[in-house]
JSON list of C-alpha atoms in Angstrom, two decimals:
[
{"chain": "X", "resi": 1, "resn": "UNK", "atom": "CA", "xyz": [20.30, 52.16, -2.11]},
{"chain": "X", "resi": 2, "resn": "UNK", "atom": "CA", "xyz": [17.42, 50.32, -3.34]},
{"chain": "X", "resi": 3, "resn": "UNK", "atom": "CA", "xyz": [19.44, 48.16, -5.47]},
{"chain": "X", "resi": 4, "resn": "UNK", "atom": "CA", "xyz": [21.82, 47.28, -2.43]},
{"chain": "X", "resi": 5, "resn": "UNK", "atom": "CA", "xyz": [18.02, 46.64, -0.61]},
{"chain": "X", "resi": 6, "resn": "UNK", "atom": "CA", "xyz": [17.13, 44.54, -3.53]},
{"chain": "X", "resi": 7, "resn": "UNK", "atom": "CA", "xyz": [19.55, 42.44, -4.03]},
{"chain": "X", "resi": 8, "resn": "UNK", "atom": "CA", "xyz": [20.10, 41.67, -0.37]},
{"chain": "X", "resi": 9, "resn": "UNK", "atom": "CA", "xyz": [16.22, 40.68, 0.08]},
{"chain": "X", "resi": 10, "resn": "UNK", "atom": "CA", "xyz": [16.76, 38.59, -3.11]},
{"chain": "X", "resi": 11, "resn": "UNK", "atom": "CA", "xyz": [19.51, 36.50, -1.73]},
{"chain": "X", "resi": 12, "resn": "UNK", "atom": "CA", "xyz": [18.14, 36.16, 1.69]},
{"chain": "X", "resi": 13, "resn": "UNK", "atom": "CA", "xyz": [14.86, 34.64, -0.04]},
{"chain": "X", "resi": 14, "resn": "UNK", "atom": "CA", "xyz": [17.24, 32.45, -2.12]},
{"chain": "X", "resi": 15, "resn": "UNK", "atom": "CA", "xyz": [19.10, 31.31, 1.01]},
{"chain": "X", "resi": 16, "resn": "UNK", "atom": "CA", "xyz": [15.71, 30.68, 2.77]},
{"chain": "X", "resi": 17, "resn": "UNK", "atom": "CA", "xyz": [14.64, 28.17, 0.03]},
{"chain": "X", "resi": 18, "resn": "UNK", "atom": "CA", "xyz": [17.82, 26.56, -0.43]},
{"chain": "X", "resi": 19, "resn": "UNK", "atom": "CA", "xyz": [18.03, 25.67, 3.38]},
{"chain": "X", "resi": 20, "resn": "UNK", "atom": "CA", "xyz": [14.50, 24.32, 3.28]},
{"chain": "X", "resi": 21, "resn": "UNK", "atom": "CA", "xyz": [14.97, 22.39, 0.19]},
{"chain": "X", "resi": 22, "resn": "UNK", "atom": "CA", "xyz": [18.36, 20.87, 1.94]},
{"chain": "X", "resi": 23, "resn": "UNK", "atom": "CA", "xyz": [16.32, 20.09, 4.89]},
{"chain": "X", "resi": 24, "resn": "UNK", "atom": "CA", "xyz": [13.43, 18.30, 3.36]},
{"chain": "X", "resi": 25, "resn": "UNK", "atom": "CA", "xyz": [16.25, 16.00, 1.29]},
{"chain": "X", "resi": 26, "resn": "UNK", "atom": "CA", "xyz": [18.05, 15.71, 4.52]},
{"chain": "X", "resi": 27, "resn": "UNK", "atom": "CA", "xyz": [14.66, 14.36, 6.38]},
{"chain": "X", "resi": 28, "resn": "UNK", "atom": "CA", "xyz": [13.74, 11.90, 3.44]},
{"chain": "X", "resi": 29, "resn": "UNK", "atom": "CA", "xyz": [17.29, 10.26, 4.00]},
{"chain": "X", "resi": 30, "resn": "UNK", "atom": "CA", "xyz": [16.67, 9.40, 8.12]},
{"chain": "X", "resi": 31, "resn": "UNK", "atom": "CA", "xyz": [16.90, 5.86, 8.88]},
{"chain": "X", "resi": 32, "resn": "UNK", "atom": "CA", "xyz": [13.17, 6.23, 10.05]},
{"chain": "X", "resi": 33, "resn": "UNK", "atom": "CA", "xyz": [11.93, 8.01, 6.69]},
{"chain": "X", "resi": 34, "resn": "UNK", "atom": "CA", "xyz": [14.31, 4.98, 4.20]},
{"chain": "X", "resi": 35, "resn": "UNK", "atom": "CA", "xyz": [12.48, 2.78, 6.55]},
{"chain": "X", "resi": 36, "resn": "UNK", "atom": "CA", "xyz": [9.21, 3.89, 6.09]},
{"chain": "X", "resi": 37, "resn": "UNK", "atom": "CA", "xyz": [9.79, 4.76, 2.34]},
{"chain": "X", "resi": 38, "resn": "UNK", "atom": "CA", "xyz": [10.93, 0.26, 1.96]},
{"chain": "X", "resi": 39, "resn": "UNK", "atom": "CA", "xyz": [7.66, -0.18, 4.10]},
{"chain": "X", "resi": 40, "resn": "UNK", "atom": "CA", "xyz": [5.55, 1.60, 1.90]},
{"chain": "X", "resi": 41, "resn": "UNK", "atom": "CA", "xyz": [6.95, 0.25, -1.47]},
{"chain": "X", "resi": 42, "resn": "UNK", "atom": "CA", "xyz": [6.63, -3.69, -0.20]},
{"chain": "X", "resi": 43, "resn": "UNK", "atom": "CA", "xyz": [3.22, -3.29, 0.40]},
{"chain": "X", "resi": 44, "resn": "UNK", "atom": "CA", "xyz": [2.66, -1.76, -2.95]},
{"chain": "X", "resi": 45, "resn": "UNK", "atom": "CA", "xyz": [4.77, -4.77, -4.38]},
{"chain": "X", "resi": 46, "resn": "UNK", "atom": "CA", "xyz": [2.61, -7.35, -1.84]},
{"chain": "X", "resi": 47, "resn": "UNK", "atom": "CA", "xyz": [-0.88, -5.71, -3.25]},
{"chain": "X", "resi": 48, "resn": "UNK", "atom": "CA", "xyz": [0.96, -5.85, -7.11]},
{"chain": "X", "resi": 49, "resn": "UNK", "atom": "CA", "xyz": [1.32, -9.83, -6.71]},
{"chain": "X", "resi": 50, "resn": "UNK", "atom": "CA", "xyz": [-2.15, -10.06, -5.48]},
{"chain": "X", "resi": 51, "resn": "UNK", "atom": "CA", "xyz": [-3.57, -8.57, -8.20]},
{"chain": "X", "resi": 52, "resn": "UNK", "atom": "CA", "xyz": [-1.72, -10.45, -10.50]},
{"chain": "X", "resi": 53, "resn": "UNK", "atom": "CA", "xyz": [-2.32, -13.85, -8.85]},
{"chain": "X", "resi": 54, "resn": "UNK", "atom": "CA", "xyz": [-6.29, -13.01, -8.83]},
{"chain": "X", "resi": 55, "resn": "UNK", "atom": "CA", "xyz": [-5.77, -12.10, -12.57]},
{"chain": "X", "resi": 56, "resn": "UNK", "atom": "CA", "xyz": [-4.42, -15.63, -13.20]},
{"chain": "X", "resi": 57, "resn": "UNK", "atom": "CA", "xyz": [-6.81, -17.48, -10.99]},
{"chain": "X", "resi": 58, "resn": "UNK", "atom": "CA", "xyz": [-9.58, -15.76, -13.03]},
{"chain": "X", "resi": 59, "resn": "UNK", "atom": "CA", "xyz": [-8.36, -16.94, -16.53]},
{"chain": "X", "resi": 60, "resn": "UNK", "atom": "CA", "xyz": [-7.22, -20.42, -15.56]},
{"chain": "X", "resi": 61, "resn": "UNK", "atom": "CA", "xyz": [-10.78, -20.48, -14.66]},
{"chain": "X", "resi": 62, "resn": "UNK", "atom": "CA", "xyz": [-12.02, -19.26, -17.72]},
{"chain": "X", "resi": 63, "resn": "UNK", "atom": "CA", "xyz": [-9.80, -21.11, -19.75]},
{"chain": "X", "resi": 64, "resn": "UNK", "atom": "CA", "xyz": [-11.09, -24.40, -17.56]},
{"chain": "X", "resi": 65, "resn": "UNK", "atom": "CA", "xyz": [-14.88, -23.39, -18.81]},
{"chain": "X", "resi": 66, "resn": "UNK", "atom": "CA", "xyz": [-13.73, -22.86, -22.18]},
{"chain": "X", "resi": 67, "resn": "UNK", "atom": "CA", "xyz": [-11.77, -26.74, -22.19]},
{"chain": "X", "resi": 68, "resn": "UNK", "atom": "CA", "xyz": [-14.34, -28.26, -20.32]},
{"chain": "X", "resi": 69, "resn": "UNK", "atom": "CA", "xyz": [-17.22, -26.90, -22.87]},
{"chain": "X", "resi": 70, "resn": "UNK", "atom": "CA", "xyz": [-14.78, -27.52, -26.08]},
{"chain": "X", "resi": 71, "resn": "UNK", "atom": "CA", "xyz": [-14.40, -31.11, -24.33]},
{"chain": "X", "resi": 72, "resn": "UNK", "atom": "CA", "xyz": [-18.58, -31.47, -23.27]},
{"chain": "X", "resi": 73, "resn": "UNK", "atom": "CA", "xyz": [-16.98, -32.24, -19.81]},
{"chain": "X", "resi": 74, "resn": "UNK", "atom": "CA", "xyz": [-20.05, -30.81, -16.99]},
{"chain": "X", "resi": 75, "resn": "UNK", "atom": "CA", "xyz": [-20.15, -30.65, -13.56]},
{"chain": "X", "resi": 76, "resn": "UNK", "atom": "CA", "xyz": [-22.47, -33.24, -11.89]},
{"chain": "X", "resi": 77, "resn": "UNK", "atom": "CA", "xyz": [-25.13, -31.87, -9.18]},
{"chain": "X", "resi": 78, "resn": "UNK", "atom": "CA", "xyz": [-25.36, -35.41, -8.11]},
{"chain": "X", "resi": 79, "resn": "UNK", "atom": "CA", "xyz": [-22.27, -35.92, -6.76]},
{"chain": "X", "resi": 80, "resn": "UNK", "atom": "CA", "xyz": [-21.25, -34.20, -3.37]},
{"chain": "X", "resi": 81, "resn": "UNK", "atom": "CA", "xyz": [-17.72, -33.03, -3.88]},
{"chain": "X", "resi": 82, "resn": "UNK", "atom": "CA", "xyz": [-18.69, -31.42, -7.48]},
{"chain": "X", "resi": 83, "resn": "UNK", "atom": "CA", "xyz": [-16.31, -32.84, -9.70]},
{"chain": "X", "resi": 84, "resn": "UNK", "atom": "CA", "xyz": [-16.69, -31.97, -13.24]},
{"chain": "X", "resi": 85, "resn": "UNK", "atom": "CA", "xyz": [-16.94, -35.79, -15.26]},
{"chain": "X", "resi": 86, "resn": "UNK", "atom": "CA", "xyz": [-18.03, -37.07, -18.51]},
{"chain": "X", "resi": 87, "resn": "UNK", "atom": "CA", "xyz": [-21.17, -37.07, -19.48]},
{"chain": "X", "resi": 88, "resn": "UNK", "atom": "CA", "xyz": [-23.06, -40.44, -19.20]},
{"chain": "X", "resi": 89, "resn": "UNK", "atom": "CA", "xyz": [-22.33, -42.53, -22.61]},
{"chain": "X", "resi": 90, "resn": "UNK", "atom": "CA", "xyz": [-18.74, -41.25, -22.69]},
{"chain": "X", "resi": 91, "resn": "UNK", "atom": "CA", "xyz": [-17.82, -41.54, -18.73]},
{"chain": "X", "resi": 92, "resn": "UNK", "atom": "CA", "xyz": [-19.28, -45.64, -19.22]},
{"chain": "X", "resi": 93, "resn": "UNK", "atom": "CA", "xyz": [-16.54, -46.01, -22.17]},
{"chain": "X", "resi": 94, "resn": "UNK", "atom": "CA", "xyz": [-13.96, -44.30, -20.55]},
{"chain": "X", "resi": 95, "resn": "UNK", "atom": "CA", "xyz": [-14.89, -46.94, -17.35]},
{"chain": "X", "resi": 96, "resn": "UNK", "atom": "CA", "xyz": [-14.85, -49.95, -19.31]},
{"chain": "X", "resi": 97, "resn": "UNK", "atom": "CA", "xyz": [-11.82, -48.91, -21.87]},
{"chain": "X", "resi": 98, "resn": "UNK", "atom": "CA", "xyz": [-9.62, -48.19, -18.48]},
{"chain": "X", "resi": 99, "resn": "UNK", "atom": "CA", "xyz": [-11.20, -51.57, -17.20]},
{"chain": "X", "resi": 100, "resn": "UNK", "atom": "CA", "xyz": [-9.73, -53.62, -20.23]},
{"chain": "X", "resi": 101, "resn": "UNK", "atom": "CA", "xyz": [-6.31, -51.69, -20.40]},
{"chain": "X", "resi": 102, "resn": "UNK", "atom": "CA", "xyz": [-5.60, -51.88, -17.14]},
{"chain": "X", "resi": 103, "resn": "UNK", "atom": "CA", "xyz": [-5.64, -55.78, -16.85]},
{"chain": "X", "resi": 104, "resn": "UNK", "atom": "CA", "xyz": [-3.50, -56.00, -20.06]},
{"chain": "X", "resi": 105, "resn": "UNK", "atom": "CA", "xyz": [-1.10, -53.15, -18.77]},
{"chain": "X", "resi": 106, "resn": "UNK", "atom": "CA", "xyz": [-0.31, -54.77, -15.05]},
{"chain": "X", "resi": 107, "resn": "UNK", "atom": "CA", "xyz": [0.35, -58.14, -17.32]},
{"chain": "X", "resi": 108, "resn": "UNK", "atom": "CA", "xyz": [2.53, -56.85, -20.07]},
{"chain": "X", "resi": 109, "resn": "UNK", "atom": "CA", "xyz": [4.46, -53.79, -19.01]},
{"chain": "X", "resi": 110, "resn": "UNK", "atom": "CA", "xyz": [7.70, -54.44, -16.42]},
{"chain": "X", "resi": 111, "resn": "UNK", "atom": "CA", "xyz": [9.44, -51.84, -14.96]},
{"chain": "X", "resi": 112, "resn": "UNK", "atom": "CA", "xyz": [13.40, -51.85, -14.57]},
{"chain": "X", "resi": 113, "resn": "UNK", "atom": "CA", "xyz": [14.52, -49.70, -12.17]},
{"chain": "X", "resi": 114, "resn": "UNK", "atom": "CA", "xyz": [18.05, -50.07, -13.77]},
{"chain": "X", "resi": 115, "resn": "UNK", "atom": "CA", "xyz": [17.18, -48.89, -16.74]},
{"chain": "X", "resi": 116, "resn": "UNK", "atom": "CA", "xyz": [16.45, -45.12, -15.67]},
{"chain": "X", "resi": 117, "resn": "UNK", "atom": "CA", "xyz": [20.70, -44.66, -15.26]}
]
């Protein structure tokens, strides 16, 4: 008798947590919940990108510093919209060297528009 009580307990309790387990899989797969579930996982994409995008902002800029101190390239205070530029001696040759190429270049080089096919 106990072992007919026992066994009839045990496989009610088994049939109890199948049907919940069946449910909760059941619920997951609503429209609502697969919506909810795509929802979730683009906004964990969305704040992925983010991260990654700040992660490459923040090296270009430290690989900027490092060219621009390899190069001895500084920002000037003294001009309003802060763009980094040659220090003095070397921004006055770069000046007058563009100065005398560009006068030779405009008189010397022709461009063919035919030639690009």
């Amino acid at each position: 008798m106990f072992r007919r009580a026992f066994w009839f307990t045990a496989g009610a309790a088994a049939g109890v947590w199948a049907t919940t387990k069946v449910n909760r899989q059941l619920k997951k797969l609503t429209p609502e919940s697969l919506a909810a579930q795509a929802a979730d996982k683009a906004v964990e994409a969305g704040h992925r990108l983010k991260d990654f995008a700040l992660d490459v902002k923040a090296g270009m800029t430290q690989r900027e510093d490092e060219l621009n101190d390899a190069l001895g390239l500084h920002s000037d205070p003294d001009r309003p919209d802060n763009v980094t530029a040659l220090p003095g001696p070397r921004r006055l040759r770069a000046i007058e060297h563009d100065k005398t190429n560009h006068r030779s270049n405009h008189s010397t080089v022709t461009y063919n528009r035919n030639e690009d096919h």
